[in-house]
mmCIF file of C-alpha atoms in Angstrom:
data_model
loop_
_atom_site.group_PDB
_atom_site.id
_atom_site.type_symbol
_atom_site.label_atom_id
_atom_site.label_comp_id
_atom_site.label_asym_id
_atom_site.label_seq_id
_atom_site.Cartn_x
_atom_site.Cartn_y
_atom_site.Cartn_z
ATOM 1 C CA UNK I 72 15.320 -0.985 30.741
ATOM 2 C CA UNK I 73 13.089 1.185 29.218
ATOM 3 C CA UNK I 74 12.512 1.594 25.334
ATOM 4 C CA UNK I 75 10.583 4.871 25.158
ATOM 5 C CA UNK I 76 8.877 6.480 22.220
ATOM 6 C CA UNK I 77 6.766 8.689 23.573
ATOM 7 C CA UNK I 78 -9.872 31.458 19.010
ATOM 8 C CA UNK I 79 -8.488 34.069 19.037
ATOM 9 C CA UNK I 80 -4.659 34.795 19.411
ATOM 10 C CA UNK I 81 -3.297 37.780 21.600
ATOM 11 C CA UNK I 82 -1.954 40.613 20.324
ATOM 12 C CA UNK I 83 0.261 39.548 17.260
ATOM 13 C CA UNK I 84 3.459 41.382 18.509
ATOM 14 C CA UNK I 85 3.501 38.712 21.542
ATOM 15 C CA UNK I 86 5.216 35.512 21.962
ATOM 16 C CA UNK I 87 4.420 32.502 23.981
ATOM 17 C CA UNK I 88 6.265 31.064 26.605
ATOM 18 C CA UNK I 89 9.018 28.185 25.461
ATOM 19 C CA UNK I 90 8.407 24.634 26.151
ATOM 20 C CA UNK I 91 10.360 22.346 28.322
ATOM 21 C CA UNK I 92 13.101 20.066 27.095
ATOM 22 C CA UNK I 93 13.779 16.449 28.551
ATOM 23 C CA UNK I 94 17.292 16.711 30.187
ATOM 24 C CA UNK I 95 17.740 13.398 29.070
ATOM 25 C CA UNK I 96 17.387 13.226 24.976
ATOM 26 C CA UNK I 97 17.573 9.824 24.707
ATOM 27 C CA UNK I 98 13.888 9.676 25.875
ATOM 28 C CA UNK I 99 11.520 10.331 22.641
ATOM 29 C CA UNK I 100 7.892 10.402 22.189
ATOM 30 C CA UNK I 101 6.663 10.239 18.692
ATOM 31 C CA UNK I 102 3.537 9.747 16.964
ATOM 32 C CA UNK I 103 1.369 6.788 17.184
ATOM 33 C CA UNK I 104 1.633 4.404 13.429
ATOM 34 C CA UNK I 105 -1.967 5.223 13.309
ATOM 35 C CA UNK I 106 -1.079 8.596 12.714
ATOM 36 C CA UNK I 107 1.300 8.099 9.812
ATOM 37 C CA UNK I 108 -1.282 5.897 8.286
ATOM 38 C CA UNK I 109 -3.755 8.515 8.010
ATOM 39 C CA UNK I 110 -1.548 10.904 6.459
ATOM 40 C CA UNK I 111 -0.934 8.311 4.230
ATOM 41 C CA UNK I 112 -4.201 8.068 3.457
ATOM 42 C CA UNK I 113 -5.181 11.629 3.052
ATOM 43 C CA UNK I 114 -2.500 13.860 3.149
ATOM 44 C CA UNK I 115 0.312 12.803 1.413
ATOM 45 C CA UNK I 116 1.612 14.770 -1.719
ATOM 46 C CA UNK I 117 -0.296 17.771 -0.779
ATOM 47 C CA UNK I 118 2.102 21.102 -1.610
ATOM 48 C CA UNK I 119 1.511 25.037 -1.433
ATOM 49 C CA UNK I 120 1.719 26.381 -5.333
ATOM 50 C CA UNK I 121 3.638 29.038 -4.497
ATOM 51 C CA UNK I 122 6.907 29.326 -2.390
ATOM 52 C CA UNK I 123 9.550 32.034 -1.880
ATOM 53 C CA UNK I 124 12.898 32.592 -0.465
ATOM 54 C CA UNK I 125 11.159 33.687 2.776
ATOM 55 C CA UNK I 126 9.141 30.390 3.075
ATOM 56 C CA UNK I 127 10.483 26.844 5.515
ATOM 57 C CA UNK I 128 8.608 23.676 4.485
ATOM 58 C CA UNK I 129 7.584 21.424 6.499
ATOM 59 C CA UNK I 130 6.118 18.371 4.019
ATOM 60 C CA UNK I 131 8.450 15.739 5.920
ATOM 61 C CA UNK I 132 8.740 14.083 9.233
ATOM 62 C CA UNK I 133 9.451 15.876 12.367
ATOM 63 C CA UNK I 134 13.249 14.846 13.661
ATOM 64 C CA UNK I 135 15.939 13.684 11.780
ATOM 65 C CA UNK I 136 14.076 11.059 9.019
ATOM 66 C CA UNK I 137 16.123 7.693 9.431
ATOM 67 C CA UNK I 138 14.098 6.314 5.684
ATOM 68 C CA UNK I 139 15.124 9.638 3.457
ATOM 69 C CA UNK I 140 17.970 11.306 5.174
ATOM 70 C CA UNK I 141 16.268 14.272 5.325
ATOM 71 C CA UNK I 142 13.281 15.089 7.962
ATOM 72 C CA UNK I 143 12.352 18.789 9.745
ATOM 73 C CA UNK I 144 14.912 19.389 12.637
ATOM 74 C CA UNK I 145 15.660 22.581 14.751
ATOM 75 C CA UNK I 146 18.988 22.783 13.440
ATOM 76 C CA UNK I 147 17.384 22.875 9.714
ATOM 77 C CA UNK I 148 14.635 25.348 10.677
ATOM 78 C CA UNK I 149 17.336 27.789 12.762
ATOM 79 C CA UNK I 150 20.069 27.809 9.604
ATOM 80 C CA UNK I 151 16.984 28.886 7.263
ATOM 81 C CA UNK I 152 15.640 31.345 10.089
ATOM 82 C CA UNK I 153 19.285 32.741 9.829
ATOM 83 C CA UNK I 154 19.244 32.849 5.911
ATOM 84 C CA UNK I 155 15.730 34.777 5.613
ATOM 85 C CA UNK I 156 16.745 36.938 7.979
ATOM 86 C CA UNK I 157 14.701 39.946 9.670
ATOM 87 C CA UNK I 158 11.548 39.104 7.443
ATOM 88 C CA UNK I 159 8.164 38.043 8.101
ATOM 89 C CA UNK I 160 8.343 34.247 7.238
ATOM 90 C CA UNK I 161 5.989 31.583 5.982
ATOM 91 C CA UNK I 162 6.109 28.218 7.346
ATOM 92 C CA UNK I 163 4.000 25.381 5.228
ATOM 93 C CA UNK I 164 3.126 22.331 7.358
ATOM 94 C CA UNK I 165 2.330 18.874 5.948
ATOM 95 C CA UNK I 166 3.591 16.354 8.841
ATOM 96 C CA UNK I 167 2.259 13.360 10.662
ATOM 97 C CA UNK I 168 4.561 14.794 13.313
ATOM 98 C CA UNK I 169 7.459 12.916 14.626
ATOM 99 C CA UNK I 170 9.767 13.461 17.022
ATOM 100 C CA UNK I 171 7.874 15.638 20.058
ATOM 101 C CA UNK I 172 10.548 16.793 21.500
ATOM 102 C CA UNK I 173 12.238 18.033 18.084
ATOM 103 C CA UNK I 174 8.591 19.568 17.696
ATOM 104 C CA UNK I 175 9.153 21.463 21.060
ATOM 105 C CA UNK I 176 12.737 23.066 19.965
ATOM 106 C CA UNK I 177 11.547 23.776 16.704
ATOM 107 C CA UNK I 178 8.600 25.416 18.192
ATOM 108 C CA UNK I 179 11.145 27.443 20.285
ATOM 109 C CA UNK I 180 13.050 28.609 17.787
ATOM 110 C CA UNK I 181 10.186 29.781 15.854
ATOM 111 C CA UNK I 182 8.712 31.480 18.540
ATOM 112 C CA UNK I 183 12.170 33.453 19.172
ATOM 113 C CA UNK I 184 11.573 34.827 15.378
ATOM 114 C CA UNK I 185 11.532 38.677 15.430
ATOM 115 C CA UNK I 186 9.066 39.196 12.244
ATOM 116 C CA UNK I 187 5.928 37.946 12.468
ATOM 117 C CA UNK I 188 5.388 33.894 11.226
ATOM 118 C CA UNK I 189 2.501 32.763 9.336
ATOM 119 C CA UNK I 190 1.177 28.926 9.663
ATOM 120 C CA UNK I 191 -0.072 27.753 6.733
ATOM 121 C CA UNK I 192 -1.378 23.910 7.069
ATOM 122 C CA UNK I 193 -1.914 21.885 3.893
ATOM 123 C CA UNK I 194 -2.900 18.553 4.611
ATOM 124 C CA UNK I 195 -2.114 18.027 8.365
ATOM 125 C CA UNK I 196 -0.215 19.624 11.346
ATOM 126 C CA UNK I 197 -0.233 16.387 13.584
ATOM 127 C CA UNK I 198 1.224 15.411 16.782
ATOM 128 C CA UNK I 199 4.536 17.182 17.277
ATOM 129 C CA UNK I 200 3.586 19.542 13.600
ATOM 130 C CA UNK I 201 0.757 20.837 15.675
ATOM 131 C CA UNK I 202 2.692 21.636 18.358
ATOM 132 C CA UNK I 203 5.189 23.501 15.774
ATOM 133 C CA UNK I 204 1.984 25.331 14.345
ATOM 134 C CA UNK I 205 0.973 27.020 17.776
ATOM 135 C CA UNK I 206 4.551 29.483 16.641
ATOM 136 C CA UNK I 207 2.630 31.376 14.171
ATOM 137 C CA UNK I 208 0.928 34.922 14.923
ATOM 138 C CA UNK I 209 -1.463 34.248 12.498
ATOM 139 C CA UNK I 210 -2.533 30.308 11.364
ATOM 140 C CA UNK I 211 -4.506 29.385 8.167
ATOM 141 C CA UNK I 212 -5.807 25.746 7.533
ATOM 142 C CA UNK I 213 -7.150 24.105 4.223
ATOM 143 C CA UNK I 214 -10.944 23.703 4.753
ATOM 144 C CA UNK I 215 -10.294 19.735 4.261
ATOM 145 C CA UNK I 216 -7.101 19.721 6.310
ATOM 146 C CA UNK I 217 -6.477 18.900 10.087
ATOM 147 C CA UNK I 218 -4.738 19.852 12.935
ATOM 148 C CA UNK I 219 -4.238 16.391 15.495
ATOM 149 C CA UNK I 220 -3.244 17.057 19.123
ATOM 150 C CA UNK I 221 -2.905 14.282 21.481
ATOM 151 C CA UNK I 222 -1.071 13.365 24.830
ATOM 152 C CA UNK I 223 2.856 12.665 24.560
ATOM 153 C CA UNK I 224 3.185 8.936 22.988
ATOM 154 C CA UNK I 225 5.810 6.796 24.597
ATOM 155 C CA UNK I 226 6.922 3.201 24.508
ATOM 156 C CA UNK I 227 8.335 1.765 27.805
ATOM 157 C CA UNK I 228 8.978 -1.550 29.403
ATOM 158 C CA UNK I 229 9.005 -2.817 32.663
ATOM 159 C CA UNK I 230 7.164 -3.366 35.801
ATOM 160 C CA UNK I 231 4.413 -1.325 37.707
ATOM 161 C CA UNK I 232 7.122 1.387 39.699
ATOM 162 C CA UNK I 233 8.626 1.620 35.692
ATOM 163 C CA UNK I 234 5.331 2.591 34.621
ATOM 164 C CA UNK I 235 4.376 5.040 37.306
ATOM 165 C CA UNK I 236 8.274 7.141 36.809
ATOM 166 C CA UNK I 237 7.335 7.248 32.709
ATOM 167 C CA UNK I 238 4.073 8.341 34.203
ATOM 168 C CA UNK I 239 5.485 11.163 36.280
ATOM 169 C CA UNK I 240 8.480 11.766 33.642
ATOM 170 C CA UNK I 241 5.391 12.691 31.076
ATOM 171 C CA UNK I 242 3.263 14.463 33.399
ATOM 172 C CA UNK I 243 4.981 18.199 32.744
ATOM 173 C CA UNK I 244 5.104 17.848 29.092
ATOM 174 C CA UNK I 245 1.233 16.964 28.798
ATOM 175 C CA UNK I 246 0.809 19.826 31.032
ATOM 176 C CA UNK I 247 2.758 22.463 29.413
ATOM 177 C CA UNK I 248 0.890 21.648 25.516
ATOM 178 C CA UNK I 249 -2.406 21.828 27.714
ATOM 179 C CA UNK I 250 -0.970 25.318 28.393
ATOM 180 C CA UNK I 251 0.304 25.864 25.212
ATOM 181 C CA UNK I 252 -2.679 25.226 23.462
ATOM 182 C CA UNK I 253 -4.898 26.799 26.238
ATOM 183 C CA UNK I 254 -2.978 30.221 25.068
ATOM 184 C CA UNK I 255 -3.101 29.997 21.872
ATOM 185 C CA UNK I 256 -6.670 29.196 21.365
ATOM 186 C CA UNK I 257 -8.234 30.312 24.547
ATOM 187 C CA UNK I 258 -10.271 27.543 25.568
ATOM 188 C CA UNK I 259 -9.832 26.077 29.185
ATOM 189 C CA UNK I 260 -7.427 24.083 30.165
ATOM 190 C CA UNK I 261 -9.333 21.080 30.447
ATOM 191 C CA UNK I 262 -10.970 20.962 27.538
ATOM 192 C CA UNK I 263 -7.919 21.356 25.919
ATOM 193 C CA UNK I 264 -7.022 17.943 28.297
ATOM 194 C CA UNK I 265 -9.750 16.237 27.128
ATOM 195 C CA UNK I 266 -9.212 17.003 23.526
ATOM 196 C CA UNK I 267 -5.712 15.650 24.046
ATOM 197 C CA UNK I 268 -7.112 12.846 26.094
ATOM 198 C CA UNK I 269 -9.648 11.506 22.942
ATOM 199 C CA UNK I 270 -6.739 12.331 19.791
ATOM 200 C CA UNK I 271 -8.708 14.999 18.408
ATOM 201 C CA UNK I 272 -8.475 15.071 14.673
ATOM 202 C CA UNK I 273 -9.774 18.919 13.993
ATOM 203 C CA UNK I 274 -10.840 19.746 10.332
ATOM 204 C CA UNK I 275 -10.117 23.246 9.067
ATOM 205 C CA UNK I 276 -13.601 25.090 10.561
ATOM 206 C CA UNK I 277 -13.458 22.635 13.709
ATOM 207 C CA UNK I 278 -9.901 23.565 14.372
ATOM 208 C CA UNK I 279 -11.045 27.529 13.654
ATOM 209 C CA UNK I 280 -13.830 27.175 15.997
ATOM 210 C CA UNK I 281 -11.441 26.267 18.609
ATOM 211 C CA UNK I 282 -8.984 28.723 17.770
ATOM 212 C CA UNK I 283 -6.399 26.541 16.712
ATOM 213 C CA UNK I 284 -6.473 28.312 13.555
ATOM 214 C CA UNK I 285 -7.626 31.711 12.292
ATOM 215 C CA UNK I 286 -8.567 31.443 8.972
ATOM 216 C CA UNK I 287 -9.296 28.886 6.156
ATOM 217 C CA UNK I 288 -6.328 28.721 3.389
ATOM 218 C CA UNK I 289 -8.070 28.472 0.643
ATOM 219 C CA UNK I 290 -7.710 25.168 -1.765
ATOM 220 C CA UNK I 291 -6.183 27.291 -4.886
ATOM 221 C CA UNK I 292 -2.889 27.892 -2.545
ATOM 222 C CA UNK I 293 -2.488 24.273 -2.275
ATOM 223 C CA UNK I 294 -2.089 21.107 -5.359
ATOM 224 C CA UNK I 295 -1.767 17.155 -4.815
ATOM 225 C CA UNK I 296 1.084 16.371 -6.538
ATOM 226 C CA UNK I 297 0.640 12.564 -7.943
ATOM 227 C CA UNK I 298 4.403 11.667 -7.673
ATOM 228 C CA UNK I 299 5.382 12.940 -4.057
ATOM 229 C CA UNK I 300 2.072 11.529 -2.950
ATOM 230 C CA UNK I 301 3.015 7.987 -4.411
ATOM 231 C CA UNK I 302 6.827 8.352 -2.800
ATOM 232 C CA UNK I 303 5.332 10.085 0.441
ATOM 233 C CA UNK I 304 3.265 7.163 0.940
ATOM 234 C CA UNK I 305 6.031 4.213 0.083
ATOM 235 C CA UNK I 306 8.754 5.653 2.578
ATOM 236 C CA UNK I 307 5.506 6.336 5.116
ATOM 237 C CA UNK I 308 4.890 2.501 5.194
ATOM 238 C CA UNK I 309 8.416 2.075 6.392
ATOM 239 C CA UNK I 310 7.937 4.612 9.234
ATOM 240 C CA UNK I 311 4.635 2.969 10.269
ATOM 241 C CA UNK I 312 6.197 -0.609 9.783
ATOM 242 C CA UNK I 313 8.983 0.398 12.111
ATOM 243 C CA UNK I 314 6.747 1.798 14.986
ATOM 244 C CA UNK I 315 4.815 -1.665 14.572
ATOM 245 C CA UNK I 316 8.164 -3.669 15.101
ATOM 246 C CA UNK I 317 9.190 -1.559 18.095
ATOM 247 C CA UNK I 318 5.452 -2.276 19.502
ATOM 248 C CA UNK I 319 6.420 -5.966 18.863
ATOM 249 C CA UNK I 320 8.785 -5.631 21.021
ATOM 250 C CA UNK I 321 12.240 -4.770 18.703
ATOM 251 C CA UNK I 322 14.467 -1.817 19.497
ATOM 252 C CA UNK I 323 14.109 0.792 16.630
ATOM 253 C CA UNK I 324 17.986 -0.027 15.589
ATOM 254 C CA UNK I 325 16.825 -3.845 15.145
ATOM 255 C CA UNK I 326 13.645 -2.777 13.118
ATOM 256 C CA UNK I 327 15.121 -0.564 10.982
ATOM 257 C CA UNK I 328 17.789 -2.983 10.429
ATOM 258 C CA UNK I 329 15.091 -5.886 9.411
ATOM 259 C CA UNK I 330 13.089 -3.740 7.139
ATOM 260 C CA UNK I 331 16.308 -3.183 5.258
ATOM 261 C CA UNK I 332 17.692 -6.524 4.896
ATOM 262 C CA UNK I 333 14.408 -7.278 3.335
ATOM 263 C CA UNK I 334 13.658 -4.295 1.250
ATOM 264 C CA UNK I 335 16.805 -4.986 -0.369
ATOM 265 C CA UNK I 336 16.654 -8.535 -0.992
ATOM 266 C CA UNK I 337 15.580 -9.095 -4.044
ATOM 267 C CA UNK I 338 12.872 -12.232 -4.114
ATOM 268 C CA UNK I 339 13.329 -12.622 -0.526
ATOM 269 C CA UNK I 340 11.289 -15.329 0.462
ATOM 270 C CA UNK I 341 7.935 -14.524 2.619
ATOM 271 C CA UNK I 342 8.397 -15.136 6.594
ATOM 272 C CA UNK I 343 6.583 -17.888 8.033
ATOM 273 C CA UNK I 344 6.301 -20.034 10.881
ATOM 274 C CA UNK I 345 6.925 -17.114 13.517
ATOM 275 C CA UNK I 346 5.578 -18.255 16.863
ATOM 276 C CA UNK I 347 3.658 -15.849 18.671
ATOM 277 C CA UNK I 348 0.374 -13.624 17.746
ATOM 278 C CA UNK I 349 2.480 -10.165 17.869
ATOM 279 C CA UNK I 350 4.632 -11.921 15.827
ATOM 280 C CA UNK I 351 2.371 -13.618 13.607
ATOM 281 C CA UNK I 352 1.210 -9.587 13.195
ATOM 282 C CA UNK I 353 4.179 -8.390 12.277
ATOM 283 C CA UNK I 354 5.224 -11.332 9.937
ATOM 284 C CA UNK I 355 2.206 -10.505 8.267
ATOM 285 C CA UNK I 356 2.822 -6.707 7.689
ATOM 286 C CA UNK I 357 6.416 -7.343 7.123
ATOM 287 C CA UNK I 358 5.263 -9.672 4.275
ATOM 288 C CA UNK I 359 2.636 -6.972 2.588
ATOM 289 C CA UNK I 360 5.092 -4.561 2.965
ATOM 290 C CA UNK I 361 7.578 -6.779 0.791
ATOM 291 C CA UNK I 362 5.048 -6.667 -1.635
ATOM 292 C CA UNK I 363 4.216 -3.593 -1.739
ATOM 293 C CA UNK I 364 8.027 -2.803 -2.403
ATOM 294 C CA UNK I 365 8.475 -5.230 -5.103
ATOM 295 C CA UNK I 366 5.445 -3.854 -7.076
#
């Protein structure tokens, strides 16, 4: 059984296409850990300085956000679509991305908007946030900030004929981002494969020279704030922990539930004598994560 995980715009007035949705929604794709440990690193606790009751946030993960409660869903983004009503709207973007295929609807309700929508990235628009940020008719980016695309992520389990069906299940979703971000920024579509072949991390004037962005936001629009970035970072080590447990080889359900019993154990004793070098791996991480949480 499988465990999956997976340059210049046209005319403003225009929309693009809608994505494709997986018939079958128990099938996700999210971003690599890798990912969330770089916005760790560099993004987290970045915020816009000014908001406004025609603004969405996006500072969370994409999906429902299992750690917090909250996260950036469709559902969210359509009620506050609803609320602003027939505005021009704002949408700020600081996400490691997510769930992809919540990235896709979100992107599709955006994109059904009938005001124009303005990107604004501060931080990062990763993985399924970049996907989100192709919605805007007109996309600013912090000169230090990036924009990450990449090829659908899964995790999946079996034999050689399992491989080759996720293969051909993920084959139209590559191909209709290539597309998507083919429109959007007019570059061919395979550089655009390529790009999302290597993980391209694109800075503020790369991701302008490629047209995944118009213009730089500039840095006075934009503050770290020193408390979000400390509890941005402390729930992101329990996102990337959990990816590195379902890599192991545990079902998201079981990882979650083994972070908690030992995030809420108070002096819980380290883990040891775990046979196996995945294992040994995640023992390890599991332990400095335990740490981490008790300091």
């Amino acid at each position: 059984m499988r465990k999956p995980f997976c340059r210049v715009m046209a005319a403003a007035s225009a929309r693009p296409a809608a994505l494709p949705m997986p018939a079958d929604r128990r099938i996700q794709a999210f971003a690599p850990a890798s990912v969330y440990d770089r916005w760790g690193d560099e993004a987290a606790g970045i915020r816009a300085v000014a908001t406004g009751d025609n603004v969405i946030t996006m500072f969370e993960d994409i999906g429902e956000d299992f750690w917090t409660g909250g996260g950036v869903t469709a559902k969210k983004v359509a009620a506050q679509l609803r609320a602003i009503g027939d505005r021009p709207v704002e949408v700020q973007v600081n996400s490691p991305g997510g769930d992809m295929f919540e990235g896709i609807a979100i992107y599709n309700v955006l994109r059904e908007h009938p005001q124009d929508i303005t990107i604004k990235v501060m931080g990062m628009a990763a993985s399924a946030a970049s996907v989100i940020a192709m919605a805007g008719n007109k996309i600013e980016i912090g000169v230090s900030s990036f924009i990450m695309i990449h090829n659908c992520w899964v995790m999946a389990m079996g034999n050689r004929h399992d491989m080759a069906a996720v293969a051909e299940w993920l084959a139209p979703f590559d191909q209709a981002m290539v597309d998507l971000y083919a429109m959007r920024t007019g570059a061919t579509a395979a550089d655009v494969g390529k790009w999302m072949d290597g993980e391209s991390w694109m800075s503020g004037t790369t991701a302008i020279e490629r047209g995944f962005a118009d213009a730089i936001l500039p840095a006075d629009q934009m503050l770290l704030d020193a408390a979000t970035q400390a509890s941005d970072r402390k729930v992101n080590e329990l996102r990337a922990m959990e990816l590195t447990m379902v890599r192991a080889g545990h079902s998201r359900t079981d990882a979650r539930a083994r972070i908690n019993a030992i995030k809420g154990t108070p002096g819980a004793a380290h883990l040891t004598g775990t046979p196996g070098a995945a294992d040994d791996a995640m023992a390890e991480a599991l332990n400095g994560l335990l740490d981490s949480i008790k300091n």
